[in-house]
Amino acid sequence: PQERWMELIYSAAAASPADLKPHILRLAELDNVPRKKKQFINFTANSLNLRGRMSMTVEKMWDHLSSLREKQQEQKKAEENQQKKTETPVADDAHEQVKGSSEKSEAENQSPITDDGPPLLSPETKGLTSKTIKRAVKKVLKGAPKRTMKFKVLRSSLKEKLDLDKKQKKHLKQVLKSVLQVNNNKFMVDGKLVSLR
């Protein structure tokens, strides 16, 4: 979501009114621009030094960006609905079998997931959260020489540290890559080496 929000800010600069364009361009250069209104207004007012009389400019920026985000979400929903319509219909018997099996699997996946962060990727990785992976990676890298490890060695260390089951081990590579990508301010990936900043 944060990446999509930053992309929206980059693209909004081209379609923004003339009075907002320089401010949105400056905002696009910053990292981690908040997505909620109150935090956005505070962040923008402080980062771009738009206080006092210029506070209306910050409000206009929020209105412009939130309207673009709403349009983007509507387009995405319309595309998803269009995709659903174009899918080929399944025979009634097969549809009922698939429906019954999906209800069973949903019931199985309702097991408690730790709420120390959003669950990653799929139900097979239940129990793994971005927060637990991030903490474990930090601990492992802090103990490594020069706070650097090869990706493969880091992954095997995490398998041991987190005591994962088979399904979780299969998905650890994807999950770890996404955590490292999202938290690129804390971790640096250089080819096959991962280091702590």
PDB file of C-alpha atoms in Angstrom:
ATOM      1  CA  PRO A   1       0.000   0.000   0.000  1.00  0.00           C
ATOM      2  CA  GLN A   2       2.765   2.504   0.828  1.00  0.00           C
ATOM      3  CA  GLU A   3       4.476   1.845  -2.505  1.00  0.00           C
ATOM      4  CA  ARG A   4       1.195   2.417  -4.370  1.00  0.00           C
ATOM      5  CA  TRP A   5       0.662   5.638  -2.401  1.00  0.00           C
ATOM      6  CA  MET A   6       4.142   6.895  -3.321  1.00  0.00           C
ATOM      7  CA  GLU A   7       3.539   5.998  -6.982  1.00  0.00           C
ATOM      8  CA  LEU A   8       0.272   7.929  -6.818  1.00  0.00           C
ATOM      9  CA  ILE A   9       2.122  10.991  -5.502  1.00  0.00           C
ATOM     10  CA  TYR A  10       4.682  10.730  -8.336  1.00  0.00           C
ATOM     11  CA  SER A  11       1.947  10.486 -10.961  1.00  0.00           C
ATOM     12  CA  ALA A  12      -0.157  13.223  -9.285  1.00  0.00           C
ATOM     13  CA  ALA A  13       2.546  15.795  -9.940  1.00  0.00           C
ATOM     14  CA  ALA A  14       1.819  15.705 -13.669  1.00  0.00           C
ATOM     15  CA  ALA A  15      -1.950  16.064 -13.270  1.00  0.00           C
ATOM     16  CA  SER A  16      -1.946  18.584 -10.419  1.00  0.00           C
ATOM     17  CA  PRO A  17      -3.044  22.230 -10.602  1.00  0.00           C
ATOM     18  CA  ALA A  18      -0.291  24.793 -11.194  1.00  0.00           C
ATOM     19  CA  ASP A  19      -0.341  26.140  -7.626  1.00  0.00           C
ATOM     20  CA  LEU A  20       0.124  22.645  -6.129  1.00  0.00           C
ATOM     21  CA  LYS A  21       2.598  21.218  -8.645  1.00  0.00           C
ATOM     22  CA  PRO A  22       5.867  22.434  -7.027  1.00  0.00           C
ATOM     23  CA  HIS A  23       4.738  21.263  -3.589  1.00  0.00           C
ATOM     24  CA  ILE A  24       3.689  17.832  -4.848  1.00  0.00           C
ATOM     25  CA  LEU A  25       7.001  17.466  -6.701  1.00  0.00           C
ATOM     26  CA  ARG A  26       8.867  18.230  -3.459  1.00  0.00           C
ATOM     27  CA  LEU A  27       6.603  15.800  -1.606  1.00  0.00           C
ATOM     28  CA  ALA A  28       7.373  13.074  -4.154  1.00  0.00           C
ATOM     29  CA  GLU A  29      11.059  13.332  -3.250  1.00  0.00           C
ATOM     30  CA  LEU A  30      10.354  12.423   0.384  1.00  0.00           C
ATOM     31  CA  ASP A  31      10.019   8.883   1.745  1.00  0.00           C
ATOM     32  CA  ASN A  32       7.189   7.450   3.816  1.00  0.00           C
ATOM     33  CA  VAL A  33       4.569  10.104   3.179  1.00  0.00           C
ATOM     34  CA  PRO A  34       1.628   9.248   5.498  1.00  0.00           C
ATOM     35  CA  ARG A  35      -1.602   7.941   3.970  1.00  0.00           C
ATOM     36  CA  LYS A  36      -3.967   9.169   6.692  1.00  0.00           C
ATOM     37  CA  LYS A  37      -5.239  12.750   6.565  1.00  0.00           C
ATOM     38  CA  LYS A  38      -4.117  14.072   9.946  1.00  0.00           C
ATOM     39  CA  GLN A  39      -0.624  12.586   9.716  1.00  0.00           C
ATOM     40  CA  PHE A  40      -0.328  13.704   6.077  1.00  0.00           C
ATOM     41  CA  ILE A  41      -1.203  17.304   6.956  1.00  0.00           C
ATOM     42  CA  ASN A  42       1.265  17.424   9.854  1.00  0.00           C
ATOM     43  CA  PHE A  43       4.027  15.735   7.847  1.00  0.00           C
ATOM     44  CA  THR A  44       3.545  17.946   4.801  1.00  0.00           C
ATOM     45  CA  ALA A  45       3.261  21.179   6.783  1.00  0.00           C
ATOM     46  CA  ASN A  46       6.483  20.391   8.654  1.00  0.00           C
ATOM     47  CA  SER A  47       8.477  18.850   5.796  1.00  0.00           C
ATOM     48  CA  LEU A  48       7.595  21.454   3.176  1.00  0.00           C
ATOM     49  CA  ASN A  49       7.441  24.345   5.665  1.00  0.00           C
ATOM     50  CA  LEU A  50       3.826  25.162   4.758  1.00  0.00           C
ATOM     51  CA  ARG A  51       2.505  26.583   8.017  1.00  0.00           C
ATOM     52  CA  GLY A  52       0.237  29.515   8.782  1.00  0.00           C
ATOM     53  CA  ARG A  53      -1.256  31.040   5.637  1.00  0.00           C
ATOM     54  CA  MET A  54      -0.045  28.103   3.554  1.00  0.00           C
ATOM     55  CA  SER A  55      -2.064  25.530   5.550  1.00  0.00           C
ATOM     56  CA  MET A  56      -4.847  25.768   2.943  1.00  0.00           C
ATOM     57  CA  THR A  57      -2.347  24.565   0.338  1.00  0.00           C
ATOM     58  CA  VAL A  58      -1.747  21.426   2.400  1.00  0.00           C
ATOM     59  CA  GLU A  59      -5.515  20.814   2.560  1.00  0.00           C
ATOM     60  CA  LYS A  60      -5.770  21.251  -1.217  1.00  0.00           C
ATOM     61  CA  MET A  61      -2.906  18.788  -1.706  1.00  0.00           C
ATOM     62  CA  TRP A  62      -4.670  16.213   0.474  1.00  0.00           C
ATOM     63  CA  ASP A  63      -7.969  16.706  -1.383  1.00  0.00           C
ATOM     64  CA  HIS A  64      -6.237  16.355  -4.758  1.00  0.00           C
ATOM     65  CA  LEU A  65      -4.311  13.211  -3.774  1.00  0.00           C
ATOM     66  CA  SER A  66      -7.267  11.549  -2.035  1.00  0.00           C
ATOM     67  CA  SER A  67      -9.524  12.163  -5.057  1.00  0.00           C
ATOM     68  CA  LEU A  68      -6.879  10.594  -7.317  1.00  0.00           C
ATOM     69  CA  ARG A  69      -6.603   7.633  -4.939  1.00  0.00           C
ATOM     70  CA  GLU A  70     -10.387   7.143  -4.992  1.00  0.00           C
ATOM     71  CA  LYS A  71     -10.396   7.203  -8.806  1.00  0.00           C
ATOM     72  CA  GLN A  72      -7.568   4.674  -8.847  1.00  0.00           C
ATOM     73  CA  GLN A  73      -9.456   2.366  -6.450  1.00  0.00           C
ATOM     74  CA  GLU A  74     -12.622   2.624  -8.547  1.00  0.00           C
ATOM     75  CA  GLN A  75     -10.676   1.711 -11.683  1.00  0.00           C
ATOM     76  CA  LYS A  76      -9.137  -1.263  -9.911  1.00  0.00           C
ATOM     77  CA  LYS A  77     -12.564  -2.491  -8.758  1.00  0.00           C
ATOM     78  CA  ALA A  78     -13.963  -2.045 -12.254  1.00  0.00           C
ATOM     79  CA  GLU A  79     -11.072  -4.073 -13.706  1.00  0.00           C
ATOM     80  CA  GLU A  80     -11.611  -6.827 -11.126  1.00  0.00           C
ATOM     81  CA  ASN A  81     -15.338  -6.940 -11.901  1.00  0.00           C
ATOM     82  CA  GLN A  82     -14.552  -7.089 -15.617  1.00  0.00           C
ATOM     83  CA  GLN A  83     -12.129  -9.958 -14.991  1.00  0.00           C
ATOM     84  CA  LYS A  84     -14.757 -11.863 -12.994  1.00  0.00           C
ATOM     85  CA  LYS A  85     -17.270 -11.439 -15.807  1.00  0.00           C
ATOM     86  CA  THR A  86     -14.861 -12.720 -18.452  1.00  0.00           C
ATOM     87  CA  GLU A  87     -13.949 -15.899 -16.549  1.00  0.00           C
ATOM     88  CA  THR A  88     -15.419 -19.058 -18.026  1.00  0.00           C
ATOM     89  CA  PRO A  89     -18.355 -20.560 -16.137  1.00  0.00           C
ATOM     90  CA  VAL A  90     -17.802 -23.933 -14.456  1.00  0.00           C
ATOM     91  CA  ALA A  91     -20.255 -26.860 -14.638  1.00  0.00           C
ATOM     92  CA  ASP A  92     -22.701 -26.973 -11.695  1.00  0.00           C
ATOM     93  CA  ASP A  93     -21.397 -30.231 -10.180  1.00  0.00           C
ATOM     94  CA  ALA A  94     -17.777 -29.163 -10.341  1.00  0.00           C
ATOM     95  CA  HIS A  95     -18.701 -25.717  -8.981  1.00  0.00           C
ATOM     96  CA  GLU A  96     -20.421 -27.257  -5.969  1.00  0.00           C
ATOM     97  CA  GLN A  97     -17.411 -29.478  -5.268  1.00  0.00           C
ATOM     98  CA  VAL A  98     -15.028 -26.531  -5.460  1.00  0.00           C
ATOM     99  CA  LYS A  99     -17.343 -24.447  -3.295  1.00  0.00           C
ATOM    100  CA  GLY A 100     -17.542 -27.167  -0.630  1.00  0.00           C
ATOM    101  CA  SER A 101     -13.792 -27.673  -0.541  1.00  0.00           C
ATOM    102  CA  SER A 102     -13.123 -23.914  -0.323  1.00  0.00           C
ATOM    103  CA  GLU A 103     -15.496 -23.626   2.637  1.00  0.00           C
ATOM    104  CA  LYS A 104     -13.544 -26.367   4.426  1.00  0.00           C
ATOM    105  CA  SER A 105     -10.206 -24.738   3.712  1.00  0.00           C
ATOM    106  CA  GLU A 106     -11.501 -21.358   4.908  1.00  0.00           C
ATOM    107  CA  ALA A 107     -12.614 -22.934   8.167  1.00  0.00           C
ATOM    108  CA  GLU A 108      -9.170 -24.500   8.597  1.00  0.00           C
ATOM    109  CA  ASN A 109      -7.448 -21.188   7.907  1.00  0.00           C
ATOM    110  CA  GLN A 110      -9.452 -19.376  10.585  1.00  0.00           C
ATOM    111  CA  SER A 111      -6.888 -20.412  13.209  1.00  0.00           C
ATOM    112  CA  PRO A 112      -5.463 -17.546  15.270  1.00  0.00           C
ATOM    113  CA  ILE A 113      -2.709 -15.554  13.593  1.00  0.00           C
ATOM    114  CA  THR A 114      -0.345 -13.546  15.714  1.00  0.00           C
ATOM    115  CA  ASP A 115      -1.368  -9.909  15.640  1.00  0.00           C
ATOM    116  CA  ASP A 116       2.061  -8.390  15.848  1.00  0.00           C
ATOM    117  CA  GLY A 117       1.848  -7.400  12.183  1.00  0.00           C
ATOM    118  CA  PRO A 118      -0.081  -8.152   9.016  1.00  0.00           C
ATOM    119  CA  PRO A 119       0.041 -11.754   7.770  1.00  0.00           C
ATOM    120  CA  LEU A 120       2.279 -12.278   4.772  1.00  0.00           C
ATOM    121  CA  LEU A 121       1.407 -13.794   1.396  1.00  0.00           C
ATOM    122  CA  SER A 122      -0.903 -16.731   2.030  1.00  0.00           C
ATOM    123  CA  PRO A 123      -2.612 -18.932   4.599  1.00  0.00           C
ATOM    124  CA  GLU A 124       0.280 -21.404   4.322  1.00  0.00           C
ATOM    125  CA  THR A 125       2.444 -18.854   6.086  1.00  0.00           C
ATOM    126  CA  LYS A 126       0.082 -18.305   9.012  1.00  0.00           C
ATOM    127  CA  GLY A 127       1.949 -17.304  12.131  1.00  0.00           C
ATOM    128  CA  LEU A 128       4.569 -15.504  10.048  1.00  0.00           C
ATOM    129  CA  THR A 129       4.163 -11.766  10.115  1.00  0.00           C
ATOM    130  CA  SER A 130       6.256  -8.968   8.703  1.00  0.00           C
ATOM    131  CA  LYS A 131       7.069  -7.863  12.227  1.00  0.00           C
ATOM    132  CA  THR A 132       8.303 -11.276  13.418  1.00  0.00           C
ATOM    133  CA  ILE A 133      10.411 -11.781  10.289  1.00  0.00           C
ATOM    134  CA  LYS A 134      11.846  -8.262  10.534  1.00  0.00           C
ATOM    135  CA  ARG A 135      12.778  -8.722  14.203  1.00  0.00           C
ATOM    136  CA  ALA A 136      14.353 -12.108  13.550  1.00  0.00           C
ATOM    137  CA  VAL A 137      16.371 -10.759  10.604  1.00  0.00           C
ATOM    138  CA  LYS A 138      17.625  -7.878  12.761  1.00  0.00           C
ATOM    139  CA  LYS A 139      18.724 -10.236  15.537  1.00  0.00           C
ATOM    140  CA  VAL A 140      20.473 -12.611  13.157  1.00  0.00           C
ATOM    141  CA  LEU A 141      22.271  -9.806  11.298  1.00  0.00           C
ATOM    142  CA  LYS A 142      23.346  -8.109  14.531  1.00  0.00           C
ATOM    143  CA  GLY A 143      25.154 -11.322  15.503  1.00  0.00           C
ATOM    144  CA  ALA A 144      26.792 -11.702  12.083  1.00  0.00           C
ATOM    145  CA  PRO A 145      30.292 -10.401  11.372  1.00  0.00           C
ATOM    146  CA  LYS A 146      30.127  -6.885   9.882  1.00  0.00           C
ATOM    147  CA  ARG A 147      26.326  -7.212  10.231  1.00  0.00           C
ATOM    148  CA  THR A 148      26.269  -8.849   6.781  1.00  0.00           C
ATOM    149  CA  MET A 149      25.214 -12.301   5.537  1.00  0.00           C
ATOM    150  CA  LYS A 150      24.491 -14.075   2.288  1.00  0.00           C
ATOM    151  CA  PHE A 151      20.768 -14.299   1.571  1.00  0.00           C
ATOM    152  CA  LYS A 152      20.821 -18.119   1.596  1.00  0.00           C
ATOM    153  CA  VAL A 153      22.655 -18.284   4.935  1.00  0.00           C
ATOM    154  CA  LEU A 154      20.269 -15.710   6.418  1.00  0.00           C
ATOM    155  CA  ARG A 155      17.284 -17.761   5.253  1.00  0.00           C
ATOM    156  CA  SER A 156      18.624 -20.969   6.805  1.00  0.00           C
ATOM    157  CA  SER A 157      19.393 -19.117  10.059  1.00  0.00           C
ATOM    158  CA  LEU A 158      15.811 -17.826  10.135  1.00  0.00           C
ATOM    159  CA  LYS A 159      14.445 -21.333   9.573  1.00  0.00           C
ATOM    160  CA  GLU A 160      16.276 -22.489  12.683  1.00  0.00           C
ATOM    161  CA  LYS A 161      15.508 -19.401  14.749  1.00  0.00           C
ATOM    162  CA  LEU A 162      11.778 -19.316  13.979  1.00  0.00           C
ATOM    163  CA  ASP A 163      11.279 -23.109  14.103  1.00  0.00           C
ATOM    164  CA  LEU A 164       9.096 -23.191  10.977  1.00  0.00           C
ATOM    165  CA  ASP A 165       7.004 -26.066   9.651  1.00  0.00           C
ATOM    166  CA  LYS A 166       7.349 -27.398   6.083  1.00  0.00           C
ATOM    167  CA  LYS A 167       4.810 -25.080   4.441  1.00  0.00           C
ATOM    168  CA  GLN A 168       6.283 -22.029   6.119  1.00  0.00           C
ATOM    169  CA  LYS A 169       9.818 -23.021   5.067  1.00  0.00           C
ATOM    170  CA  LYS A 170       8.662 -23.239   1.440  1.00  0.00           C
ATOM    171  CA  HIS A 171       7.342 -19.680   1.507  1.00  0.00           C
ATOM    172  CA  LEU A 172      10.125 -18.157   3.604  1.00  0.00           C
ATOM    173  CA  LYS A 173      12.161 -17.090   0.559  1.00  0.00           C
ATOM    174  CA  GLN A 174       9.300 -15.036  -0.909  1.00  0.00           C
ATOM    175  CA  VAL A 175       8.325 -13.623   2.469  1.00  0.00           C
ATOM    176  CA  LEU A 176      11.899 -12.662   3.307  1.00  0.00           C
ATOM    177  CA  LYS A 177      12.382 -10.935  -0.052  1.00  0.00           C
ATOM    178  CA  SER A 178       9.231  -8.890   0.429  1.00  0.00           C
ATOM    179  CA  VAL A 179      10.213  -7.903   3.994  1.00  0.00           C
ATOM    180  CA  LEU A 180      13.682  -6.820   2.842  1.00  0.00           C
ATOM    181  CA  GLN A 181      12.187  -4.853  -0.044  1.00  0.00           C
ATOM    182  CA  VAL A 182       9.605  -3.069   2.101  1.00  0.00           C
ATOM    183  CA  ASN A 183      12.111  -2.275   4.871  1.00  0.00           C
ATOM    184  CA  ASN A 184      14.889  -1.059   2.593  1.00  0.00           C
ATOM    185  CA  ASN A 185      15.665   1.752   5.054  1.00  0.00           C
ATOM    186  CA  LYS A 186      16.756  -0.849   7.647  1.00  0.00           C
ATOM    187  CA  PHE A 187      18.254  -3.542   5.406  1.00  0.00           C
ATOM    188  CA  MET A 188      20.532  -3.227   2.396  1.00  0.00           C
ATOM    189  CA  VAL A 189      20.488  -5.919  -0.271  1.00  0.00           C
ATOM    190  CA  ASP A 190      23.552  -5.954  -2.499  1.00  0.00           C
ATOM    191  CA  GLY A 191      23.362  -8.870  -4.905  1.00  0.00           C
ATOM    192  CA  LYS A 192      23.350 -11.954  -2.678  1.00  0.00           C
ATOM    193  CA  LEU A 193      24.459 -10.070   0.453  1.00  0.00           C
ATOM    194  CA  VAL A 194      22.068  -8.671   3.021  1.00  0.00           C
ATOM    195  CA  SER A 195      23.328  -6.195   5.595  1.00  0.00           C
ATOM    196  CA  LEU A 196      21.868  -4.152   8.419  1.00  0.00           C
ATOM    197  CA  ARG A 197      22.037  -0.382   8.018  1.00  0.00           C
TER     198      ARG A 197
END
